[in-house]
Amino acid sequence: MKLTVLGCYGPFPPGGGACSGYLLQESDFNLLIDCGNGVLSRLQEHLDYQKLDAVILSHLHPDHVSDIMIMRYGLVIALKEGLRSKPLQLYAPTEPVSEFDRLPYKDCYEVKALQEGVSLQIGPFSIQNRLGLHAIPSMALRINSREGTLVYSGDTEYNRSLEKLAGDADLFLCEANYQDQDLQKGLPNHLSASQAAKLAAGAGAKRLLLTHHHPEKDQAVSLVEAKKYYPEAELACEGEKYIIQRRNSS
Ligand SMILES: [Zn+2]
Ligand SMILES: [Zn+2]
């Protein structure tokens, strides 16, 4: 299972950066997880976007969705010219309804509901979800295959159900939008780097990748805060590839 980080910033990117987007590939199946602004451009540095098999959106905030509104123009042409034979499967939470209703476009997407607690099989991936604590419904995803397990937090405040979902994950890709000082101010909706690290340690995750970096914060500070609780914590890096393989706990 190969994960390519296409964009790892939120709620907006720095110059030259992109918001949330992660390409997950196994056995010639190409799954895109989130599709924020800048992701379609980045994707094409690794894969022809017409070769995507499915997209799954953790939630319907624009920093996770906005390039879906752009990719459709290419897909419509590809379908018309026979470069694609079928619509792109697009899984997303159904709320807010007004945002969900904006997803379909001229039959280029086959939009499917991502329902809380309902497992899915998408290509080689078995996917479970848990609802996070966020301004709108946001799903954490546990993606299993023959090769390993990736858990992705989506956007969320601290919650123990995420720790449970991330149990023994080979790679835990966890948002860390905040730093300790943000929590002291009582900012809602996101995790700090130290909270992400505590969750990873509690879950026994084999590897922790911090993501959803805030573009105006020093990521070195986030990393220091995370390493107090999970010494091997790493920062997700745009363009980097990560091989996910099942590892033994011992
Ligand atoms: Zn976000
Ligand atoms: Zn969000």
Short mmCIF file of C-alpha atoms and ligand atoms in Angstrom, two decimals:
data_model
loop_
_atom_site.label_atom_id
_atom_site.label_comp_id
_atom_site.label_asym_id
_atom_site.label_seq_id
_atom_site.Cartn_x
_atom_site.Cartn_y
_atom_site.Cartn_z
CA MET A 1 0.00 0.00 0.00
CA LYS A 2 1.55 3.28 -1.04
CA LEU A 3 0.49 6.67 0.30
CA THR A 4 1.50 9.85 -1.51
CA VAL A 5 0.93 13.13 0.30
CA LEU A 6 -0.37 15.57 -2.30
CA GLY A 7 -1.37 18.37 0.07
CA CYS A 8 -1.14 18.62 3.85
CA TYR A 9 -2.22 22.14 4.82
CA GLY A 10 -5.41 23.55 6.28
CA PRO A 11 -7.53 25.56 6.46
CA PHE A 12 -5.61 27.26 3.63
CA PRO A 13 -2.24 26.58 1.99
CA PRO A 14 0.97 28.60 2.11
CA GLY A 15 2.47 29.85 -1.16
CA GLY A 16 3.19 26.81 -3.32
CA GLY A 17 1.33 24.45 -0.97
CA ALA A 18 -1.92 22.52 -1.18
CA CYS A 19 -4.72 21.55 1.20
CA SER A 20 -5.68 18.00 2.16
CA GLY A 21 -5.20 15.29 -0.47
CA TYR A 22 -3.70 11.82 -0.18
CA LEU A 23 -3.30 9.25 -2.95
CA LEU A 24 -3.52 5.65 -1.75
CA GLN A 25 -2.49 2.95 -4.23
CA GLU A 26 -2.46 -0.82 -4.13
CA SER A 27 -2.81 -3.50 -6.83
CA ASP A 28 -3.32 -0.89 -9.58
CA PHE A 29 -6.24 0.67 -7.66
CA ASN A 30 -6.03 4.42 -7.16
CA LEU A 31 -7.98 5.93 -4.27
CA LEU A 32 -7.85 9.64 -3.54
CA ILE A 33 -8.58 10.60 0.07
CA ASP A 34 -9.79 14.22 0.25
CA CYS A 35 -9.43 16.69 -2.59
CA GLY A 36 -8.70 20.18 -1.30
CA ASN A 37 -7.41 23.09 -3.32
CA GLY A 38 -4.18 22.40 -5.16
CA VAL A 39 -4.65 18.63 -5.05
CA LEU A 40 -5.67 18.13 -8.69
CA SER A 41 -2.50 19.87 -9.83
CA ARG A 42 -0.31 17.86 -7.45
CA LEU A 43 -2.05 14.59 -8.33
CA GLN A 44 -0.95 14.93 -11.93
CA GLU A 45 2.69 14.94 -10.87
CA HIS A 46 2.11 11.28 -9.89
CA LEU A 47 -0.90 9.95 -11.80
CA ASP A 48 -3.18 10.82 -14.71
CA TYR A 49 -6.32 11.97 -12.86
CA GLN A 50 -8.44 9.99 -15.35
CA LYS A 51 -6.95 6.84 -13.83
CA LEU A 52 -8.49 7.51 -10.42
CA ASP A 53 -10.84 4.69 -9.40
CA ALA A 54 -12.50 6.35 -6.41
CA VAL A 55 -12.43 9.39 -4.15
CA ILE A 56 -13.44 9.44 -0.50
CA LEU A 57 -14.00 12.73 1.30
CA SER A 58 -13.65 12.85 5.09
CA HIS A 59 -15.98 15.84 5.23
CA LEU A 60 -17.36 18.68 3.19
CA HIS A 61 -15.22 21.64 4.24
CA PRO A 62 -13.69 23.36 1.19
CA ASP A 63 -10.09 22.65 2.23
CA HIS A 64 -10.95 18.95 1.71
CA VAL A 65 -13.33 19.25 -1.26
CA SER A 66 -12.68 22.25 -3.46
CA ASP A 67 -10.81 20.60 -6.33
CA ILE A 68 -13.74 18.20 -6.81
CA MET A 69 -15.45 21.28 -8.25
CA ILE A 70 -12.63 21.60 -10.80
CA MET A 71 -11.82 17.99 -11.66
CA ARG A 72 -15.34 17.58 -13.01
CA TYR A 73 -14.53 19.70 -16.07
CA GLY A 74 -11.77 17.30 -17.08
CA LEU A 75 -13.88 14.24 -16.32
CA VAL A 76 -16.78 15.43 -18.45
CA ILE A 77 -14.47 15.80 -21.45
CA ALA A 78 -12.78 12.44 -20.73
CA LEU A 79 -16.17 10.69 -20.68
CA LYS A 80 -17.28 12.39 -23.87
CA GLU A 81 -14.07 11.48 -25.69
CA GLY A 82 -14.02 7.89 -24.43
CA LEU A 83 -10.89 8.38 -22.28
CA ARG A 84 -12.96 7.21 -19.31
CA SER A 85 -15.73 4.66 -19.59
CA LYS A 86 -17.52 5.27 -16.32
CA PRO A 87 -18.18 7.95 -13.72
CA LEU A 88 -15.73 8.41 -10.85
CA GLN A 89 -16.98 6.91 -7.60
CA LEU A 90 -17.18 9.66 -4.99
CA TYR A 91 -17.94 8.84 -1.35
CA ALA A 92 -18.84 11.66 1.04
CA PRO A 93 -20.79 12.37 4.22
CA THR A 94 -24.29 13.58 3.38
CA GLU A 95 -24.26 16.65 5.63
CA PRO A 96 -24.37 19.58 5.29
CA VAL A 97 -26.99 18.65 2.69
CA SER A 98 -26.41 21.86 0.73
CA GLU A 99 -22.72 20.90 0.27
CA PHE A 100 -23.49 17.25 -0.55
CA ASP A 101 -25.99 18.36 -3.17
CA ARG A 102 -23.27 20.37 -4.92
CA LEU A 103 -21.16 17.26 -5.65
CA PRO A 104 -23.01 15.66 -8.62
CA TYR A 105 -22.17 17.15 -12.01
CA LYS A 106 -23.31 15.91 -15.44
CA ASP A 107 -22.89 12.22 -14.55
CA CYS A 108 -19.12 12.56 -14.10
CA TYR A 109 -19.32 11.49 -10.45
CA GLU A 110 -21.20 8.53 -9.02
CA VAL A 111 -21.87 10.13 -5.64
CA LYS A 112 -22.36 7.72 -2.75
CA ALA A 113 -23.17 8.37 0.91
CA LEU A 114 -20.46 7.76 3.47
CA GLN A 115 -22.64 6.80 6.42
CA GLU A 116 -21.49 6.80 10.00
CA GLY A 117 -20.51 3.33 11.18
CA VAL A 118 -21.21 1.64 7.83
CA SER A 119 -18.21 -0.25 6.43
CA LEU A 120 -17.30 -0.11 2.76
CA GLN A 121 -15.25 -2.15 0.34
CA ILE A 122 -13.61 0.05 -2.27
CA GLY A 123 -11.31 -1.93 -4.55
CA PRO A 124 -8.72 -3.70 -2.33
CA PHE A 125 -9.58 -1.49 0.66
CA SER A 126 -11.96 -2.33 3.52
CA ILE A 127 -12.94 0.95 5.11
CA GLN A 128 -14.47 1.60 8.52
CA ASN A 129 -15.34 5.05 9.80
CA ARG A 130 -16.01 6.91 13.03
CA LEU A 131 -17.57 10.33 13.38
CA GLY A 132 -15.17 12.94 14.73
CA LEU A 133 -15.86 16.10 16.73
CA HIS A 134 -15.83 18.93 14.22
CA ALA A 135 -17.91 21.90 13.08
CA ILE A 136 -19.63 19.64 10.53
CA PRO A 137 -19.74 15.81 10.35
CA SER A 138 -16.20 14.59 9.67
CA MET A 139 -15.26 10.94 9.37
CA ALA A 140 -12.07 9.32 10.56
CA LEU A 141 -11.23 6.40 8.28
CA ARG A 142 -9.59 3.05 8.99
CA ILE A 143 -8.44 1.56 5.70
CA ASN A 144 -7.38 -2.09 5.73
CA SER A 145 -5.94 -4.18 2.95
CA ARG A 146 -3.91 -7.36 2.63
CA GLU A 147 -0.80 -5.24 2.98
CA GLY A 148 -1.52 -3.07 5.98
CA THR A 149 -3.69 -0.55 7.80
CA LEU A 150 -3.86 3.20 7.37
CA VAL A 151 -5.92 5.30 9.75
CA TYR A 152 -6.71 8.89 8.80
CA SER A 153 -8.21 11.25 11.37
CA GLY A 154 -10.12 13.62 9.08
CA ASP A 155 -10.62 16.89 11.01
CA THR A 156 -11.52 16.48 14.65
CA GLU A 157 -11.13 17.59 18.22
CA TYR A 158 -9.71 15.13 20.73
CA ASN A 159 -11.90 12.07 21.13
CA ARG A 160 -11.21 8.59 22.40
CA SER A 161 -13.14 6.86 19.62
CA LEU A 162 -10.33 7.96 17.29
CA GLU A 163 -7.80 6.24 19.55
CA LYS A 164 -9.86 3.06 19.31
CA LEU A 165 -10.14 3.33 15.53
CA ALA A 166 -6.37 3.84 15.24
CA GLY A 167 -5.55 0.72 17.29
CA ASP A 168 -2.36 -0.96 16.01
CA ALA A 169 -2.47 1.04 12.75
CA ASP A 170 0.63 0.59 10.60
CA LEU A 171 0.40 4.29 9.76
CA PHE A 172 -1.70 6.86 11.60
CA LEU A 173 -2.14 10.00 9.50
CA CYS A 174 -3.46 12.46 12.05
CA GLU A 175 -4.37 16.09 11.81
CA ALA A 176 -2.39 18.42 14.09
CA ASN A 177 -3.61 21.86 13.13
CA TYR A 178 -2.97 23.32 16.56
CA GLN A 179 -0.14 23.73 18.99
CA ASP A 180 -0.36 23.69 22.79
CA GLN A 181 -0.88 27.44 23.00
CA ASP A 182 -3.97 27.18 20.76
CA LEU A 183 -5.55 24.68 23.12
CA GLN A 184 -4.81 26.99 26.04
CA LYS A 185 -6.85 29.64 24.19
CA GLY A 186 -9.68 27.12 23.91
CA LEU A 187 -9.74 26.94 20.11
CA PRO A 188 -12.22 24.29 18.91
CA ASN A 189 -12.54 21.77 16.06
CA HIS A 190 -8.96 20.51 15.68
CA LEU A 191 -6.26 18.51 17.41
CA SER A 192 -2.93 19.82 18.58
CA ALA A 193 0.28 17.99 17.74
CA SER A 194 0.60 16.78 21.34
CA GLN A 195 -2.98 15.47 21.32
CA ALA A 196 -2.32 13.61 18.07
CA ALA A 197 0.78 12.09 19.65
CA LYS A 198 -1.13 11.03 22.77
CA LEU A 199 -3.76 9.35 20.60
CA ALA A 200 -1.08 7.56 18.56
CA ALA A 201 0.68 6.35 21.68
CA GLY A 202 -2.58 5.20 23.28
CA ALA A 203 -3.58 3.39 20.11
CA GLY A 204 -0.25 1.62 19.75
CA ALA A 205 0.07 3.01 16.22
CA LYS A 206 3.29 1.84 14.55
CA ARG A 207 3.98 5.14 12.81
CA LEU A 208 2.58 8.65 13.24
CA LEU A 209 2.45 11.21 10.48
CA LEU A 210 1.20 14.66 11.52
CA THR A 211 -0.77 16.53 8.87
CA HIS A 212 -3.23 19.40 8.23
CA HIS A 213 -0.42 21.80 9.07
CA HIS A 214 -1.42 25.38 9.71
CA PRO A 215 0.41 27.52 7.12
CA GLU A 216 1.24 30.27 9.61
CA LYS A 217 2.68 28.10 12.35
CA ASP A 218 6.22 26.79 12.74
CA GLN A 219 5.94 23.04 12.14
CA ALA A 220 9.17 22.47 14.05
CA VAL A 221 7.31 23.54 17.20
CA SER A 222 4.50 21.08 16.44
CA LEU A 223 7.04 18.29 16.04
CA VAL A 224 8.75 19.05 19.35
CA GLU A 225 5.37 19.07 21.12
CA ALA A 226 4.39 15.74 19.53
CA LYS A 227 7.69 14.02 20.30
CA LYS A 228 7.10 14.44 24.03
CA TYR A 229 4.39 11.78 23.75
CA TYR A 230 5.39 9.89 20.59
CA PRO A 231 9.15 10.21 20.06
CA GLU A 232 9.09 8.92 16.47
CA ALA A 233 6.42 11.39 15.29
CA GLU A 234 6.98 12.76 11.78
CA LEU A 235 5.60 15.68 9.80
CA ALA A 236 3.73 14.80 6.58
CA CYS A 237 5.58 16.29 3.65
CA GLU A 238 4.06 17.18 0.28
CA GLY A 239 5.27 14.96 -2.54
CA GLU A 240 6.56 12.27 -0.17
CA LYS A 241 5.59 8.61 -0.60
CA TYR A 242 5.09 6.31 2.35
CA ILE A 243 4.96 2.53 2.06
CA ILE A 244 2.45 1.00 4.46
CA GLN A 245 3.22 -2.57 5.43
CA ARG A 246 1.79 -4.70 8.17
CA ARG A 247 4.26 -4.75 11.02
CA ASN A 248 4.29 -6.96 14.07
CA SER A 249 3.74 -5.25 17.41
CA SER A 250 6.74 -6.91 19.03
ZN ZN B 1 -9.53 20.95 7.25
ZN ZN B 2 -12.77 20.77 8.51
#
